[in-house]
Structure formats: C-alpha cells, structure tokens
Amino acid sequence: MLTDQAMQGAYSWKCFVLSNGEKSIPTIMSEGGIRYNAGQSVRLLDLPVERQHGVFDSLHRFTTGAELSDWIKQQSVIHYGLAGRLFLEKLTKDKRDFNESLQKIKESSLFQVSGAQGQHKRAAARFALIALAGELATEYGITGWSKGTAFKAAAESFRIWCSTRGQGNDEKRQILDQVLNFIERHGNSRFSSLNNTADIMVRDRAGWWTHESDTRIYLFSAGGMNEALKGFDLKRSLDILVSVGALPEPKTSNGERSKQRKIDGKNTKVYEINAEKLTSVTSQF
C-alpha cells in the first residue's frame, strides 16, 4: 500500500520449471490413480529425449555422452547461478519493448501447426518465449552461441513436443479414448442386443446395442453415458462426440443429444454411439 493508502500494483514473475525423469507426467499421475487434465500437459511440457548421443546432438571434444554429462556435472558444482543473474541484470536495464520480437517468433512457420487448436498455440507461445530469451542471452554475450542457435533449438523442441501428440485438443482425444475404452471393456458384458432384452440378464447394464447398415451402434443409458465420461463435463463431451460424428446431431430445438427408444415396452433415453466411427477418429490422433 502506498502512503496515500492507494493499493500498489503487485509485480510478478512467471517461472519456467525444468525437470528430468524417465517417466512422463501423465504416467506418473496415472500410477498414483490420478487422471491428468489436458491443461496440465500444456503447462508442463513433456519432451522425450531421443537424440544421437542420449540428450546430446554433439559430443564436442568428448568421445561419449557419459563423459560430456560428467563434465557438465563437475562444472555446474563450480559455476552456477552466474548466467541467470547476468541475464537478469542486462535484461532489466534493456529498455526495448520485446512484444514485437516475440510476436515475430510466434508467427514463424517453425512455431505453426496446420489445423492446430488452442493447446498447440499455448505450447508454441512458451517455446517462442524460450527462443527469445536464448537469443537475447546470446546478444548479451552470455551463451557464446551463434545468432539463431537458441531459436532453432526452441523450434526443434516444439517439433518434438508436437510429434508426441496428434493434431487437435488433447482433452478431445482423452474424451474419445475414454468412451472407446469403455466400449472395449464392457461392450459384451454390460450391453446386450436390443432385440433380445428379455432373454439375457445383464449386471450393471450400461446400455444396449443394435445394428444399422452393418454398423454396431451402442445405445448408452443415461447412467452408462455418465459413467463412460466420468471426470469430464457431460455437455462438452457430448458436443465433442457429435463433432466427430460418433453421436448423431441433435434434431430437437433444445439441442438434446439423447433419443427416446422403446425398450422392454418403456420409453428409455439413450445416447447412440457409433463405435466404428469412434475407432476411426481416434486412430487419426
């Protein structure tokens, strides 16, 4: 608070966190019984290390990646914190507006993905900021690299990150995979033919199935659909299923995704999931 009792604006820093390990973040979370959210995979970017010499493209004057790694560890015990402090010292005295420079990097073809959605763009923005910081550090005489090295490294990292994902939103892929996995696990145990409902006892029924033009259609009950989409918003998930053609477009003015079917003499609300279409779409990710 200022002396005149007016609130003073708070300064904040956005920190980049670097960590290394043999398992991806989703893998670690799933081992703990936790489902990771799509947004987490963008805030914490996983990069698989599959280079020519482990994490290195060049061994410089060393003969193996292990020798180079050991040398880096030895030097980091002696020299640490110097580059970061020097970078901040020079950056805070640099009066240039870097917004335009950052935007130019973002617009580079190396940071673009055809048909990309929000998550790819958010990741690209982070790698672009890394590229800008690296090029500034080189300009300040801190890195000893040639101009453009940091830019190329950040662009390559973005390419590697993209190679681990399909196009489109990761949450969308998770939703489609989860419904398909539910069908693969329970399609023959918790669903039965719509034509033989009276003859077959099904425990924990999730729905029924029928054939339309030689394609099996799973008729999820309301409870079965909610279970298959557990952890996700139902309306958003149904919209995604409609968008890929796995669920029919709504034909009512209120946008209701379910339909009424006469089952065992009763009108029952069901969601018609085209398993073949779902399989085809998920294979493209």
mmCIF file with all atom_site columns, N, CA and C in Angstrom, residues 138-204:
data_model
loop_
_atom_site.group_PDB
_atom_site.id
_atom_site.type_symbol
_atom_site.label_atom_id
_atom_site.label_alt_id
_atom_site.label_comp_id
_atom_site.label_asym_id
_atom_site.label_entity_id
_atom_site.label_seq_id
_atom_site.pdbx_PDB_ins_code
_atom_site.Cartn_x
_atom_site.Cartn_y
_atom_site.Cartn_z
_atom_site.occupancy
_atom_site.B_iso_or_equiv
_atom_site.pdbx_formal_charge
_atom_site.auth_seq_id
_atom_site.auth_comp_id
_atom_site.auth_asym_id
_atom_site.auth_atom_id
_atom_site.pdbx_PDB_model_num
ATOM 1   N N  . THR A 1 138 ? 22.305  -14.628 -25.973 1.00 0.00 ? 138 THR A N  1
ATOM 2   C CA . THR A 1 138 ? 23.409  -14.661 -26.937 1.00 0.00 ? 138 THR A CA 1
ATOM 3   C C  . THR A 1 138 ? 23.841  -13.252 -27.295 1.00 0.00 ? 138 THR A C  1
ATOM 4   N N  . GLU A 1 139 ? 22.860  -12.375 -27.518 1.00 0.00 ? 139 GLU A N  1
ATOM 5   C CA . GLU A 1 139 ? 23.158  -10.973 -27.836 1.00 0.00 ? 139 GLU A CA 1
ATOM 6   C C  . GLU A 1 139 ? 23.909  -10.294 -26.694 1.00 0.00 ? 139 GLU A C  1
ATOM 7   N N  . TYR A 1 140 ? 23.581  -10.657 -25.450 1.00 0.00 ? 140 TYR A N  1
ATOM 8   C CA . TYR A 1 140 ? 24.247  -10.068 -24.287 1.00 0.00 ? 140 TYR A CA 1
ATOM 9   C C  . TYR A 1 140 ? 25.632  -10.654 -24.053 1.00 0.00 ? 140 TYR A C  1
ATOM 10  N N  . GLY A 1 141 ? 26.029  -11.629 -24.862 1.00 0.00 ? 141 GLY A N  1
ATOM 11  C CA . GLY A 1 141 ? 27.350  -12.230 -24.737 1.00 0.00 ? 141 GLY A CA 1
ATOM 12  C C  . GLY A 1 141 ? 27.449  -13.267 -23.636 1.00 0.00 ? 141 GLY A C  1
ATOM 13  N N  . ILE A 1 142 ? 26.331  -13.857 -23.254 1.00 0.00 ? 142 ILE A N  1
ATOM 14  C CA . ILE A 1 142 ? 26.309  -14.797 -22.128 1.00 0.00 ? 142 ILE A CA 1
ATOM 15  C C  . ILE A 1 142 ? 26.504  -16.242 -22.582 1.00 0.00 ? 142 ILE A C  1
ATOM 16  N N  . THR A 1 143 ? 25.914  -16.616 -23.711 1.00 0.00 ? 143 THR A N  1
ATOM 17  C CA . THR A 1 143 ? 25.901  -18.029 -24.101 1.00 0.00 ? 143 THR A CA 1
ATOM 18  C C  . THR A 1 143 ? 27.126  -18.464 -24.881 1.00 0.00 ? 143 THR A C  1
ATOM 19  N N  . GLY A 1 144 ? 27.672  -17.575 -25.684 1.00 0.00 ? 144 GLY A N  1
ATOM 20  C CA . GLY A 1 144 ? 28.762  -17.969 -26.570 1.00 0.00 ? 144 GLY A CA 1
ATOM 21  C C  . GLY A 1 144 ? 28.276  -18.665 -27.820 1.00 0.00 ? 144 GLY A C  1
ATOM 22  N N  . TRP A 1 145 ? 26.956  -18.683 -28.025 1.00 0.00 ? 145 TRP A N  1
ATOM 23  C CA . TRP A 1 145 ? 26.383  -19.328 -29.201 1.00 0.00 ? 145 TRP A CA 1
ATOM 24  C C  . TRP A 1 145 ? 26.336  -18.347 -30.368 1.00 0.00 ? 145 TRP A C  1
ATOM 25  N N  . SER A 1 146 ? 26.206  -18.890 -31.559 1.00 0.00 ? 146 SER A N  1
ATOM 26  C CA . SER A 1 146 ? 26.000  -18.040 -32.720 1.00 0.00 ? 146 SER A CA 1
ATOM 27  C C  . SER A 1 146 ? 24.539  -17.611 -32.787 1.00 0.00 ? 146 SER A C  1
ATOM 28  N N  . LYS A 1 147 ? 24.273  -16.521 -33.457 1.00 0.00 ? 147 LYS A N  1
ATOM 29  C CA . LYS A 1 147 ? 22.919  -15.999 -33.574 1.00 0.00 ? 147 LYS A CA 1
ATOM 30  C C  . LYS A 1 147 ? 22.021  -17.028 -34.272 1.00 0.00 ? 147 LYS A C  1
ATOM 31  N N  . GLY A 1 148 ? 20.856  -17.256 -33.737 1.00 0.00 ? 148 GLY A N  1
ATOM 32  C CA . GLY A 1 148 ? 19.898  -18.197 -34.324 1.00 0.00 ? 148 GLY A CA 1
ATOM 33  C C  . GLY A 1 148 ? 19.925  -19.579 -33.693 1.00 0.00 ? 148 GLY A C  1
ATOM 34  N N  . THR A 1 149 ? 20.964  -19.870 -32.881 1.00 0.00 ? 149 THR A N  1
ATOM 35  C CA . THR A 1 149 ? 21.071  -21.193 -32.264 1.00 0.00 ? 149 THR A CA 1
ATOM 36  C C  . THR A 1 149 ? 19.918  -21.450 -31.300 1.00 0.00 ? 149 THR A C  1
ATOM 37  N N  . ALA A 1 150 ? 19.624  -20.491 -30.447 1.00 0.00 ? 150 ALA A N  1
ATOM 38  C CA . ALA A 1 150 ? 18.544  -20.655 -29.469 1.00 0.00 ? 150 ALA A CA 1
ATOM 39  C C  . ALA A 1 150 ? 17.192  -20.770 -30.168 1.00 0.00 ? 150 ALA A C  1
ATOM 40  N N  . PHE A 1 151 ? 17.010  -19.998 -31.212 1.00 0.00 ? 151 PHE A N  1
ATOM 41  C CA . PHE A 1 151 ? 15.764  -20.055 -31.975 1.00 0.00 ? 151 PHE A CA 1
ATOM 42  C C  . PHE A 1 151 ? 15.551  -21.448 -32.559 1.00 0.00 ? 151 PHE A C  1
ATOM 43  N N  . LYS A 1 152 ? 16.594  -21.994 -33.180 1.00 0.00 ? 152 LYS A N  1
ATOM 44  C CA . LYS A 1 152 ? 16.496  -23.319 -33.787 1.00 0.00 ? 152 LYS A CA 1
ATOM 45  C C  . LYS A 1 152 ? 16.260  -24.399 -32.734 1.00 0.00 ? 152 LYS A C  1
ATOM 46  N N  . ALA A 1 153 ? 16.903  -24.266 -31.586 1.00 0.00 ? 153 ALA A N  1
ATOM 47  C CA . ALA A 1 153 ? 16.742  -25.262 -30.518 1.00 0.00 ? 153 ALA A CA 1
ATOM 48  C C  . ALA A 1 153 ? 15.317  -25.248 -29.982 1.00 0.00 ? 153 ALA A C  1
ATOM 49  N N  . ALA A 1 154 ? 14.755  -24.054 -29.781 1.00 0.00 ? 154 ALA A N  1
ATOM 50  C CA . ALA A 1 154 ? 13.381  -23.952 -29.279 1.00 0.00 ? 154 ALA A CA 1
ATOM 51  C C  . ALA A 1 154 ? 12.391  -24.484 -30.307 1.00 0.00 ? 154 ALA A C  1
ATOM 52  N N  . ALA A 1 155 ? 12.639  -24.191 -31.579 1.00 0.00 ? 155 ALA A N  1
ATOM 53  C CA . ALA A 1 155 ? 11.761  -24.680 -32.639 1.00 0.00 ? 155 ALA A CA 1
ATOM 54  C C  . ALA A 1 155 ? 11.817  -26.201 -32.734 1.00 0.00 ? 155 ALA A C  1
ATOM 55  N N  . GLU A 1 156 ? 13.011  -26.766 -32.564 1.00 0.00 ? 156 GLU A N  1
ATOM 56  C CA . GLU A 1 156 ? 13.168  -28.219 -32.593 1.00 0.00 ? 156 GLU A CA 1
ATOM 57  C C  . GLU A 1 156 ? 12.460  -28.859 -31.402 1.00 0.00 ? 156 GLU A C  1
ATOM 58  N N  . SER A 1 157 ? 12.543  -28.210 -30.243 1.00 0.00 ? 157 SER A N  1
ATOM 59  C CA . SER A 1 157 ? 11.850  -28.722 -29.062 1.00 0.00 ? 157 SER A CA 1
ATOM 60  C C  . SER A 1 157 ? 10.340  -28.710 -29.277 1.00 0.00 ? 157 SER A C  1
ATOM 61  N N  . PHE A 1 158 ? 9.837   -27.670 -29.896 1.00 0.00 ? 158 PHE A N  1
ATOM 62  C CA . PHE A 1 158 ? 8.401   -27.601 -30.199 1.00 0.00 ? 158 PHE A CA 1
ATOM 63  C C  . PHE A 1 158 ? 8.013   -28.702 -31.178 1.00 0.00 ? 158 PHE A C  1
ATOM 64  N N  . ARG A 1 159 ? 8.858   -28.959 -32.169 1.00 0.00 ? 159 ARG A N  1
ATOM 65  C CA . ARG A 1 159 ? 8.576   -30.016 -33.135 1.00 0.00 ? 159 ARG A CA 1
ATOM 66  C C  . ARG A 1 159 ? 8.509   -31.374 -32.436 1.00 0.00 ? 159 ARG A C  1
ATOM 67  N N  . ILE A 1 160 ? 9.456   -31.613 -31.517 1.00 0.00 ? 160 ILE A N  1
ATOM 68  C CA . ILE A 1 160 ? 9.469   -32.882 -30.786 1.00 0.00 ? 160 ILE A CA 1
ATOM 69  C C  . ILE A 1 160 ? 8.209   -33.014 -29.940 1.00 0.00 ? 160 ILE A C  1
ATOM 70  N N  . TRP A 1 161 ? 7.845   -31.929 -29.276 1.00 0.00 ? 161 TRP A N  1
ATOM 71  C CA . TRP A 1 161 ? 6.636   -31.962 -28.448 1.00 0.00 ? 161 TRP A CA 1
ATOM 72  C C  . TRP A 1 161 ? 5.408   -32.286 -29.304 1.00 0.00 ? 161 TRP A C  1
ATOM 73  N N  . CYS A 1 162 ? 5.324   -31.658 -30.455 1.00 0.00 ? 162 CYS A N  1
ATOM 74  C CA . CYS A 1 162 ? 4.180   -31.896 -31.358 1.00 0.00 ? 162 CYS A CA 1
ATOM 75  C C  . CYS A 1 162 ? 4.164   -33.343 -31.845 1.00 0.00 ? 162 CYS A C  1
ATOM 76  N N  . SER A 1 163 ? 5.342   -33.944 -32.010 1.00 0.00 ? 163 SER A N  1
ATOM 77  C CA . SER A 1 163 ? 5.417   -35.312 -32.540 1.00 0.00 ? 163 SER A CA 1
ATOM 78  C C  . SER A 1 163 ? 4.837   -36.329 -31.573 1.00 0.00 ? 163 SER A C  1
ATOM 79  N N  . THR A 1 164 ? 4.714   -35.963 -30.300 1.00 0.00 ? 164 THR A N  1
ATOM 80  C CA . THR A 1 164 ? 4.160   -36.885 -29.307 1.00 0.00 ? 164 THR A CA 1
ATOM 81  C C  . THR A 1 164 ? 2.646   -36.774 -29.222 1.00 0.00 ? 164 THR A C  1
ATOM 82  N N  . ARG A 1 165 ? 2.083   -35.844 -29.960 1.00 0.00 ? 165 ARG A N  1
ATOM 83  C CA . ARG A 1 165 ? 0.647   -35.596 -29.897 1.00 0.00 ? 165 ARG A CA 1
ATOM 84  C C  . ARG A 1 165 ? 0.081   -35.581 -31.308 1.00 0.00 ? 165 ARG A C  1
ATOM 85  N N  . GLY A 1 166 ? -1.208  -35.843 -31.417 1.00 0.00 ? 166 GLY A N  1
ATOM 86  C CA . GLY A 1 166 ? -1.881  -35.650 -32.688 1.00 0.00 ? 166 GLY A CA 1
ATOM 87  C C  . GLY A 1 166 ? -2.317  -34.207 -32.795 1.00 0.00 ? 166 GLY A C  1
ATOM 88  N N  . GLN A 1 167 ? -2.895  -33.857 -33.904 1.00 0.00 ? 167 GLN A N  1
ATOM 89  C CA . GLN A 1 167 ? -3.440  -32.521 -34.047 1.00 0.00 ? 167 GLN A CA 1
ATOM 90  C C  . GLN A 1 167 ? -4.712  -32.421 -33.220 1.00 0.00 ? 167 GLN A C  1
ATOM 91  N N  . GLY A 1 168 ? -5.028  -31.217 -32.825 1.00 0.00 ? 168 GLY A N  1
ATOM 92  C CA . GLY A 1 168 ? -6.260  -31.001 -32.090 1.00 0.00 ? 168 GLY A CA 1
ATOM 93  C C  . GLY A 1 168 ? -6.042  -30.935 -30.598 1.00 0.00 ? 168 GLY A C  1
ATOM 94  N N  . ASN A 1 169 ? -7.147  -30.805 -29.896 1.00 0.00 ? 169 ASN A N  1
ATOM 95  C CA . ASN A 1 169 ? -7.136  -30.597 -28.466 1.00 0.00 ? 169 ASN A CA 1
ATOM 96  C C  . ASN A 1 169 ? -6.921  -31.917 -27.735 1.00 0.00 ? 169 ASN A C  1
ATOM 97  N N  . ASP A 1 170 ? -6.026  -31.913 -26.739 1.00 0.00 ? 170 ASP A N  1
ATOM 98  C CA . ASP A 1 170 ? -5.716  -33.136 -26.009 1.00 0.00 ? 170 ASP A CA 1
ATOM 99  C C  . ASP A 1 170 ? -6.918  -33.616 -25.198 1.00 0.00 ? 170 ASP A C  1
ATOM 100 N N  . GLU A 1 171 ? -7.707  -32.685 -24.665 1.00 0.00 ? 171 GLU A N  1
ATOM 101 C CA . GLU A 1 171 ? -8.891  -33.072 -23.905 1.00 0.00 ? 171 GLU A CA 1
ATOM 102 C C  . GLU A 1 171 ? -9.866  -33.820 -24.812 1.00 0.00 ? 171 GLU A C  1
ATOM 103 N N  . LYS A 1 172 ? -9.981  -33.373 -26.048 1.00 0.00 ? 172 LYS A N  1
ATOM 104 C CA . LYS A 1 172 ? -10.857 -34.039 -27.012 1.00 0.00 ? 172 LYS A CA 1
ATOM 105 C C  . LYS A 1 172 ? -10.409 -35.486 -27.219 1.00 0.00 ? 172 LYS A C  1
ATOM 106 N N  . ARG A 1 173 ? -9.125  -35.683 -27.370 1.00 0.00 ? 173 ARG A N  1
ATOM 107 C CA . ARG A 1 173 ? -8.585  -37.030 -27.562 1.00 0.00 ? 173 ARG A CA 1
ATOM 108 C C  . ARG A 1 173 ? -8.851  -37.894 -26.327 1.00 0.00 ? 173 ARG A C  1
ATOM 109 N N  . GLN A 1 174 ? -8.681  -37.308 -25.145 1.00 0.00 ? 174 GLN A N  1
ATOM 110 C CA . GLN A 1 174 ? -8.923  -38.053 -23.909 1.00 0.00 ? 174 GLN A CA 1
ATOM 111 C C  . GLN A 1 174 ? -10.372 -38.517 -23.820 1.00 0.00 ? 174 GLN A C  1
ATOM 112 N N  . ILE A 1 175 ? -11.302 -37.643 -24.179 1.00 0.00 ? 175 ILE A N  1
ATOM 113 C CA . ILE A 1 175 ? -12.724 -37.979 -24.103 1.00 0.00 ? 175 ILE A CA 1
ATOM 114 C C  . ILE A 1 175 ? -13.060 -39.119 -25.056 1.00 0.00 ? 175 ILE A C  1
ATOM 115 N N  . LEU A 1 176 ? -12.596 -39.007 -26.291 1.00 0.00 ? 176 LEU A N  1
ATOM 116 C CA . LEU A 1 176 ? -12.893 -40.039 -27.288 1.00 0.00 ? 176 LEU A CA 1
ATOM 117 C C  . LEU A 1 176 ? -12.258 -41.372 -26.886 1.00 0.00 ? 176 LEU A C  1
ATOM 118 N N  . ASP A 1 177 ? -11.025 -41.320 -26.412 1.00 0.00 ? 177 ASP A N  1
ATOM 119 C CA . ASP A 1 177 ? -10.349 -42.547 -25.971 1.00 0.00 ? 177 ASP A CA 1
ATOM 120 C C  . ASP A 1 177 ? -11.086 -43.202 -24.803 1.00 0.00 ? 177 ASP A C  1
ATOM 121 N N  . GLN A 1 178 ? -11.577 -42.377 -23.892 1.00 0.00 ? 178 GLN A N  1
ATOM 122 C CA . GLN A 1 178 ? -12.228 -42.921 -22.703 1.00 0.00 ? 178 GLN A CA 1
ATOM 123 C C  . GLN A 1 178 ? -13.528 -43.632 -23.063 1.00 0.00 ? 178 GLN A C  1
ATOM 124 N N  . VAL A 1 179 ? -14.307 -43.051 -23.978 1.00 0.00 ? 179 VAL A N  1
ATOM 125 C CA . VAL A 1 179 ? -15.552 -43.698 -24.400 1.00 0.00 ? 179 VAL A CA 1
ATOM 126 C C  . VAL A 1 179 ? -15.252 -44.987 -25.149 1.00 0.00 ? 179 VAL A C  1
ATOM 127 N N  . LEU A 1 180 ? -14.257 -44.947 -26.041 1.00 0.00 ? 180 LEU A N  1
ATOM 128 C CA . LEU A 1 180 ? -13.894 -46.141 -26.796 1.00 0.00 ? 180 LEU A CA 1
ATOM 129 C C  . LEU A 1 180 ? -13.384 -47.241 -25.873 1.00 0.00 ? 180 LEU A C  1
ATOM 130 N N  . ASN A 1 181 ? -12.557 -46.872 -24.893 1.00 0.00 ? 181 ASN A N  1
ATOM 131 C CA . ASN A 1 181 ? -12.058 -47.860 -23.934 1.00 0.00 ? 181 ASN A CA 1
ATOM 132 C C  . ASN A 1 181 ? -13.192 -48.473 -23.120 1.00 0.00 ? 181 ASN A C  1
ATOM 133 N N  . PHE A 1 182 ? -14.193 -47.668 -22.798 1.00 0.00 ? 182 PHE A N  1
ATOM 134 C CA . PHE A 1 182 ? -15.344 -48.177 -22.051 1.00 0.00 ? 182 PHE A CA 1
ATOM 135 C C  . PHE A 1 182 ? -16.074 -49.235 -22.875 1.00 0.00 ? 182 PHE A C  1
ATOM 136 N N  . ILE A 1 183 ? -16.249 -48.962 -24.162 1.00 0.00 ? 183 ILE A N  1
ATOM 137 C CA . ILE A 1 183 ? -16.912 -49.923 -25.047 1.00 0.00 ? 183 ILE A CA 1
ATOM 138 C C  . ILE A 1 183 ? -16.091 -51.200 -25.174 1.00 0.00 ? 183 ILE A C  1
ATOM 139 N N  . GLU A 1 184 ? -14.771 -51.053 -25.321 1.00 0.00 ? 184 GLU A N  1
ATOM 140 C CA . GLU A 1 184 ? -13.908 -52.228 -25.468 1.00 0.00 ? 184 GLU A CA 1
ATOM 141 C C  . GLU A 1 184 ? -13.909 -53.091 -24.208 1.00 0.00 ? 184 GLU A C  1
ATOM 142 N N  . ARG A 1 185 ? -14.020 -52.464 -23.049 1.00 0.00 ? 185 ARG A N  1
ATOM 143 C CA . ARG A 1 185 ? -14.022 -53.220 -21.794 1.00 0.00 ? 185 ARG A CA 1
ATOM 144 C C  . ARG A 1 185 ? -15.381 -53.855 -21.508 1.00 0.00 ? 185 ARG A C  1
ATOM 145 N N  . HIS A 1 186 ? -16.460 -53.137 -21.810 1.00 0.00 ? 186 HIS A N  1
ATOM 146 C CA . HIS A 1 186 ? -17.782 -53.568 -21.352 1.00 0.00 ? 186 HIS A CA 1
ATOM 147 C C  . HIS A 1 186 ? -18.771 -53.864 -22.481 1.00 0.00 ? 186 HIS A C  1
ATOM 148 N N  . GLY A 1 187 ? -18.322 -53.791 -23.718 1.00 0.00 ? 187 GLY A N  1
ATOM 149 C CA . GLY A 1 187 ? -19.253 -53.938 -24.842 1.00 0.00 ? 187 GLY A CA 1
ATOM 150 C C  . GLY A 1 187 ? -19.999 -55.253 -24.874 1.00 0.00 ? 187 GLY A C  1
ATOM 151 N N  . ASN A 1 188 ? -19.380 -56.328 -24.391 1.00 0.00 ? 188 ASN A N  1
ATOM 152 C CA . ASN A 1 188 ? -20.023 -57.646 -24.427 1.00 0.00 ? 188 ASN A CA 1
ATOM 153 C C  . ASN A 1 188 ? -20.543 -58.097 -23.063 1.00 0.00 ? 188 ASN A C  1
ATOM 154 N N  . SER A 1 189 ? -20.300 -57.297 -22.033 1.00 0.00 ? 189 SER A N  1
ATOM 155 C CA . SER A 1 189 ? -20.741 -57.708 -20.695 1.00 0.00 ? 189 SER A CA 1
ATOM 156 C C  . SER A 1 189 ? -21.823 -56.811 -20.109 1.00 0.00 ? 189 SER A C  1
ATOM 157 N N  . ARG A 1 190 ? -21.795 -55.543 -20.440 1.00 0.00 ? 190 ARG A N  1
ATOM 158 C CA . ARG A 1 190 ? -22.759 -54.622 -19.856 1.00 0.00 ? 190 ARG A CA 1
ATOM 159 C C  . ARG A 1 190 ? -23.712 -54.038 -20.893 1.00 0.00 ? 190 ARG A C  1
ATOM 160 N N  . PHE A 1 191 ? -23.616 -54.558 -22.117 1.00 0.00 ? 191 PHE A N  1
ATOM 161 C CA . PHE A 1 191 ? -24.551 -54.212 -23.190 1.00 0.00 ? 191 PHE A CA 1
ATOM 162 C C  . PHE A 1 191 ? -25.121 -55.519 -23.741 1.00 0.00 ? 191 PHE A C  1
ATOM 163 N N  . SER A 1 192 ? -26.318 -55.471 -24.267 1.00 0.00 ? 192 SER A N  1
ATOM 164 C CA . SER A 1 192 ? -26.899 -56.653 -24.916 1.00 0.00 ? 192 SER A CA 1
ATOM 165 C C  . SER A 1 192 ? -27.688 -56.183 -26.129 1.00 0.00 ? 192 SER A C  1
ATOM 166 N N  . SER A 1 193 ? -28.022 -57.139 -26.999 1.00 0.00 ? 193 SER A N  1
ATOM 167 C CA . SER A 1 193 ? -28.756 -56.816 -28.214 1.00 0.00 ? 193 SER A CA 1
ATOM 168 C C  . SER A 1 193 ? -30.110 -56.211 -27.877 1.00 0.00 ? 193 SER A C  1
ATOM 169 N N  . LEU A 1 194 ? -30.472 -55.196 -28.597 1.00 0.00 ? 194 LEU A N  1
ATOM 170 C CA . LEU A 1 194 ? -31.771 -54.545 -28.405 1.00 0.00 ? 194 LEU A CA 1
ATOM 171 C C  . LEU A 1 194 ? -32.910 -55.499 -28.715 1.00 0.00 ? 194 LEU A C  1
ATOM 172 N N  . ASN A 1 195 ? -32.644 -56.522 -29.529 1.00 0.00 ? 195 ASN A N  1
ATOM 173 C CA . ASN A 1 195 ? -33.692 -57.453 -29.948 1.00 0.00 ? 195 ASN A CA 1
ATOM 174 C C  . ASN A 1 195 ? -33.875 -58.614 -28.975 1.00 0.00 ? 195 ASN A C  1
ATOM 175 N N  . ASN A 1 196 ? -32.991 -58.760 -27.990 1.00 0.00 ? 196 ASN A N  1
ATOM 176 C CA . ASN A 1 196 ? -33.085 -59.889 -27.059 1.00 0.00 ? 196 ASN A CA 1
ATOM 177 C C  . ASN A 1 196 ? -33.026 -59.420 -25.612 1.00 0.00 ? 196 ASN A C  1
ATOM 178 N N  . THR A 1 197 ? -33.681 -58.330 -25.317 1.00 0.00 ? 197 THR A N  1
ATOM 179 C CA . THR A 1 197 ? -33.573 -57.756 -23.980 1.00 0.00 ? 197 THR A CA 1
ATOM 180 C C  . THR A 1 197 ? -34.188 -58.644 -22.912 1.00 0.00 ? 197 THR A C  1
ATOM 181 N N  . ALA A 1 198 ? -35.185 -59.427 -23.268 1.00 0.00 ? 198 ALA A N  1
ATOM 182 C CA . ALA A 1 198 ? -35.878 -60.239 -22.255 1.00 0.00 ? 198 ALA A CA 1
ATOM 183 C C  . ALA A 1 198 ? -35.150 -61.547 -21.966 1.00 0.00 ? 198 ALA A C  1
ATOM 184 N N  . ASP A 1 199 ? -34.283 -61.987 -22.869 1.00 0.00 ? 199 ASP A N  1
ATOM 185 C CA . ASP A 1 199 ? -33.653 -63.301 -22.737 1.00 0.00 ? 199 ASP A CA 1
ATOM 186 C C  . ASP A 1 199 ? -32.304 -63.267 -22.044 1.00 0.00 ? 199 ASP A C  1
ATOM 187 N N  . ILE A 1 200 ? -31.697 -62.095 -21.901 1.00 0.00 ? 200 ILE A N  1
ATOM 188 C CA . ILE A 1 200 ? -30.339 -62.005 -21.389 1.00 0.00 ? 200 ILE A CA 1
ATOM 189 C C  . ILE A 1 200 ? -30.306 -61.153 -20.126 1.00 0.00 ? 200 ILE A C  1
ATOM 190 N N  . MET A 1 201 ? -29.701 -61.712 -19.077 1.00 0.00 ? 201 MET A N  1
ATOM 191 C CA . MET A 1 201 ? -29.525 -60.983 -17.824 1.00 0.00 ? 201 MET A CA 1
ATOM 192 C C  . MET A 1 201 ? -28.188 -60.261 -17.855 1.00 0.00 ? 201 MET A C  1
ATOM 193 N N  . VAL A 1 202 ? -28.223 -58.950 -17.703 1.00 0.00 ? 202 VAL A N  1
ATOM 194 C CA . VAL A 1 202 ? -27.016 -58.135 -17.742 1.00 0.00 ? 202 VAL A CA 1
ATOM 195 C C  . VAL A 1 202 ? -26.872 -57.418 -16.408 1.00 0.00 ? 202 VAL A C  1
ATOM 196 N N  . ARG A 1 203 ? -25.715 -57.619 -15.763 1.00 0.00 ? 203 ARG A N  1
ATOM 197 C CA . ARG A 1 203 ? -25.458 -56.943 -14.497 1.00 0.00 ? 203 ARG A CA 1
ATOM 198 C C  . ARG A 1 203 ? -24.839 -55.573 -14.759 1.00 0.00 ? 203 ARG A C  1
ATOM 199 N N  . ASP A 1 204 ? -25.245 -54.584 -13.965 1.00 0.00 ? 204 ASP A N  1
ATOM 200 C CA . ASP A 1 204 ? -24.726 -53.224 -14.109 1.00 0.00 ? 204 ASP A CA 1
ATOM 201 C C  . ASP A 1 204 ? -24.843 -52.743 -15.547 1.00 0.00 ? 204 ASP A C  1
#
